[in-house]
CSV table of C-alpha atoms and ligand atoms in Angstrom, one decimal:
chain,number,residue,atom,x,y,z
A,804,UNK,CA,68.9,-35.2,-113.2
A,805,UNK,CA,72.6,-36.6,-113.3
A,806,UNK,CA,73.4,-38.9,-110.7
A,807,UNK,CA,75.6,-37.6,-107.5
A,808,UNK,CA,77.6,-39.0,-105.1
A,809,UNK,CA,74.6,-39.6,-102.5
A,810,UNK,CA,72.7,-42.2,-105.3
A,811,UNK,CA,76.0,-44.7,-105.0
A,812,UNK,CA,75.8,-44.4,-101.4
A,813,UNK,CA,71.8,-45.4,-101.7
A,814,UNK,CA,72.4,-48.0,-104.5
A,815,UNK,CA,75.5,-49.2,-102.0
A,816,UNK,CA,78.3,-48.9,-104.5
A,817,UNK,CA,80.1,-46.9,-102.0
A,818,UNK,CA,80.3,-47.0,-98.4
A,819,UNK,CA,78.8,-44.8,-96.0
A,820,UNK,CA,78.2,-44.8,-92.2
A,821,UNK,CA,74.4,-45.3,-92.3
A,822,UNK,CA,72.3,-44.5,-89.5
A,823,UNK,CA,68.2,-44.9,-90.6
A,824,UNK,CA,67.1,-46.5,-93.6
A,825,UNK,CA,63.7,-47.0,-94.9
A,826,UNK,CA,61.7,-47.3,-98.5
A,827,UNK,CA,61.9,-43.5,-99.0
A,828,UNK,CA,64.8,-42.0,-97.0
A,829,UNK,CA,68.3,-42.7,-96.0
A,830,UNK,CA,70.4,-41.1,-93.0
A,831,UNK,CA,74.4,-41.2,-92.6
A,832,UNK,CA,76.9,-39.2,-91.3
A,833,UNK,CA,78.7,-36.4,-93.3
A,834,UNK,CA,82.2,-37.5,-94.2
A,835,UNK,CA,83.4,-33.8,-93.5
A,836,UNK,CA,81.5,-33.3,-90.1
A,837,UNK,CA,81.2,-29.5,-89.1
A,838,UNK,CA,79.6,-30.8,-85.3
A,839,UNK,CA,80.0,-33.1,-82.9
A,840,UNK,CA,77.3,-34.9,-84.9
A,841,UNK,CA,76.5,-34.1,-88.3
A,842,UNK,CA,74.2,-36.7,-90.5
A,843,UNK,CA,72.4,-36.3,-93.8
A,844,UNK,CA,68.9,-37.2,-94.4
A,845,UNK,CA,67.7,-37.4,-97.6
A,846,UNK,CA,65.1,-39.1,-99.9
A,847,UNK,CA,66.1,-41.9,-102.2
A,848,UNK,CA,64.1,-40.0,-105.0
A,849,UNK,CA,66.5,-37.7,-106.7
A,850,UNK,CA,65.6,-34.3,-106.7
A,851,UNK,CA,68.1,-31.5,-107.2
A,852,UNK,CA,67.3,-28.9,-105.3
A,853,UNK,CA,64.3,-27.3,-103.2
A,854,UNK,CA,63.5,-25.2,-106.3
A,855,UNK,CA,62.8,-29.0,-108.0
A,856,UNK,CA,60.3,-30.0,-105.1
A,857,UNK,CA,56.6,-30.7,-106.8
A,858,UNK,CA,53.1,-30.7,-104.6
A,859,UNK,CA,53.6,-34.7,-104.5
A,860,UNK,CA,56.6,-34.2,-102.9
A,861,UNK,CA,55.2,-32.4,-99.6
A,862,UNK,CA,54.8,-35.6,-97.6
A,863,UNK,CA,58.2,-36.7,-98.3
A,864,UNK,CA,59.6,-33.6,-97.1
A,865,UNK,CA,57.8,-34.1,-94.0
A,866,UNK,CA,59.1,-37.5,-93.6
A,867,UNK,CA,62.5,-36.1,-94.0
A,868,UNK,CA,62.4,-34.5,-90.6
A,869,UNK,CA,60.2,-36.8,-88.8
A,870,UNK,CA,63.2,-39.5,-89.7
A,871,UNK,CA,65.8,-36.7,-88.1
A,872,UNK,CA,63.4,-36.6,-85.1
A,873,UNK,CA,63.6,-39.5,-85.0
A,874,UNK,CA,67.0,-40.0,-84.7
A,875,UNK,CA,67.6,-36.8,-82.4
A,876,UNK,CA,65.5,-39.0,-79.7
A,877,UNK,CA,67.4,-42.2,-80.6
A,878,UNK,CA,70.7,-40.8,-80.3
A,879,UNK,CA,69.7,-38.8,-77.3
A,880,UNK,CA,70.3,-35.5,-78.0
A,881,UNK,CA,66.8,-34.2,-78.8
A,882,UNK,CA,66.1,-31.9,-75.7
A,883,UNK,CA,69.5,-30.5,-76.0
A,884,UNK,CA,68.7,-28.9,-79.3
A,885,UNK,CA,70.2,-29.4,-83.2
A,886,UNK,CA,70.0,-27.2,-86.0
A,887,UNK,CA,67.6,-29.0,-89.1
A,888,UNK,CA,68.9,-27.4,-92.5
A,889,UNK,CA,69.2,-27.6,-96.4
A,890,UNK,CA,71.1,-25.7,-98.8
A,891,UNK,CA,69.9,-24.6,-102.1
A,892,UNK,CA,72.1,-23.2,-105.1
A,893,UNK,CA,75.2,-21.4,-105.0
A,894,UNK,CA,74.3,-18.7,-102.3
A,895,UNK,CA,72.8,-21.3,-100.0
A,896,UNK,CA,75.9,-23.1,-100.2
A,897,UNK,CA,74.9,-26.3,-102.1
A,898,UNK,CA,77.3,-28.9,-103.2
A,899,UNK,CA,75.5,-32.1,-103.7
A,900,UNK,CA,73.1,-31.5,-106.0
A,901,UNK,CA,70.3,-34.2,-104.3
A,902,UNK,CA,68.7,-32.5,-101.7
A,903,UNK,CA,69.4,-33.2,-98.1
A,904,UNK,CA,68.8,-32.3,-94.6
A,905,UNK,CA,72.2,-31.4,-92.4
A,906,UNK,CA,71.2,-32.5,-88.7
A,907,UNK,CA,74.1,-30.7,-86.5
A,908,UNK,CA,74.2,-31.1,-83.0
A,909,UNK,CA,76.6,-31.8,-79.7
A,910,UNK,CA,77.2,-27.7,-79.5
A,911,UNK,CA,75.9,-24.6,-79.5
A,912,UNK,CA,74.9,-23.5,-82.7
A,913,UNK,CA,75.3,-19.7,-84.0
A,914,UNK,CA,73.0,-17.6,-85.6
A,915,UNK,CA,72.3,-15.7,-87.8
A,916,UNK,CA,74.7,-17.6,-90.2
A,917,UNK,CA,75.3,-14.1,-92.0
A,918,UNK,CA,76.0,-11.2,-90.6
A,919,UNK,CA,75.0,-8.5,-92.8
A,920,UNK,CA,77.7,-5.6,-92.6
A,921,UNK,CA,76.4,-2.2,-90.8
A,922,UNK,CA,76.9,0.9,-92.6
A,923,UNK,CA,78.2,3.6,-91.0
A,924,UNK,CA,76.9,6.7,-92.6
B,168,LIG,P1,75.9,-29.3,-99.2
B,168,LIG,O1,77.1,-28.5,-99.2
B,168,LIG,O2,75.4,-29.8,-100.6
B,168,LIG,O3,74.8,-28.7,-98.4
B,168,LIG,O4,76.2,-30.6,-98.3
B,168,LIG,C1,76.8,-31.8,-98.9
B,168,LIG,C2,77.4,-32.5,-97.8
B,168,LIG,O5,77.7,-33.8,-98.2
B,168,LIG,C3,78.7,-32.0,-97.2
B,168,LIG,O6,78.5,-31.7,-95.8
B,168,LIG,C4,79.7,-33.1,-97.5
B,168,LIG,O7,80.6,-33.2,-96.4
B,168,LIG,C5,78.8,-34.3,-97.6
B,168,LIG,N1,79.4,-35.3,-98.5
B,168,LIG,C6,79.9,-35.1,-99.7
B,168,LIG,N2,80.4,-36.3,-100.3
B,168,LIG,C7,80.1,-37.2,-99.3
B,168,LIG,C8,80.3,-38.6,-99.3
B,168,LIG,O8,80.8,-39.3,-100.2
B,168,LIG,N3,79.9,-39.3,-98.2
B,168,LIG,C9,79.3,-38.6,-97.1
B,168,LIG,N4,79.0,-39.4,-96.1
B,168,LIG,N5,79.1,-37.3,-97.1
B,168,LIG,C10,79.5,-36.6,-98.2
């Protein structure tokens, strides 16, 4: 996998407000925020995509949002409520290609995030 933007920001060659760090993962806010909060969490291994995940990499997964838990408690907005997502691919919206968690919160979120069209017949 070629390296993105997120591996300088674990390796430290660029900046980057971080939040949580630990041997596996890293958490820092989104330099484009679309919330009143809006961090990343994501694994220092690089993996591409969802599609790239392996059976080893279940636990680390899990880890990913037990560290946004985590943080929602820390930061104190946990019993409000956030929305816990990751892109995959074109269609999903994906831009860095090294997966990561969006954790948005400080508003009401919408959903569905699509609204399919209704036919009228
Ligand atoms: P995606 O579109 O792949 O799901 O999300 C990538 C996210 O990374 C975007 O929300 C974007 O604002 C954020 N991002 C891209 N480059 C940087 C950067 O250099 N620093 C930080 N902190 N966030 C970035």
């Amino acid at each position: 996998m070629s390296e993105t933007i997120f591996t300088k920001i674990i390796n430290k060659s660029i900046p980057a407000d971080i939040l949580y760090e630990d041997d596996e993962a890293l958490a820092f806010s989104d330099i484009n925020p679309q919330a009143p909060v809006h961090f990343l969490v994501i694994p220092k291994k690089p993996i591409a995509t969802l599609n790239d995940l392996h059976s080893d990499d279940k636990a680390l997964i899990g880890h990913l949002y037990w560290v946004a838990s985590h943080l929602a408690k820390q930061m104190g907005f946990a019993a409000q409520g956030y929305r816990a997502v990751m892109n995959c691919n074109e269609d999903g919206g994906q831009t860095v290609y090294h997966i990561h968690l969006h954790i948005l919160a400080g508003k009401a979120m919408g959903w569905p995030p699509y609204q399919a069209q209704l036919k009228t017949l």
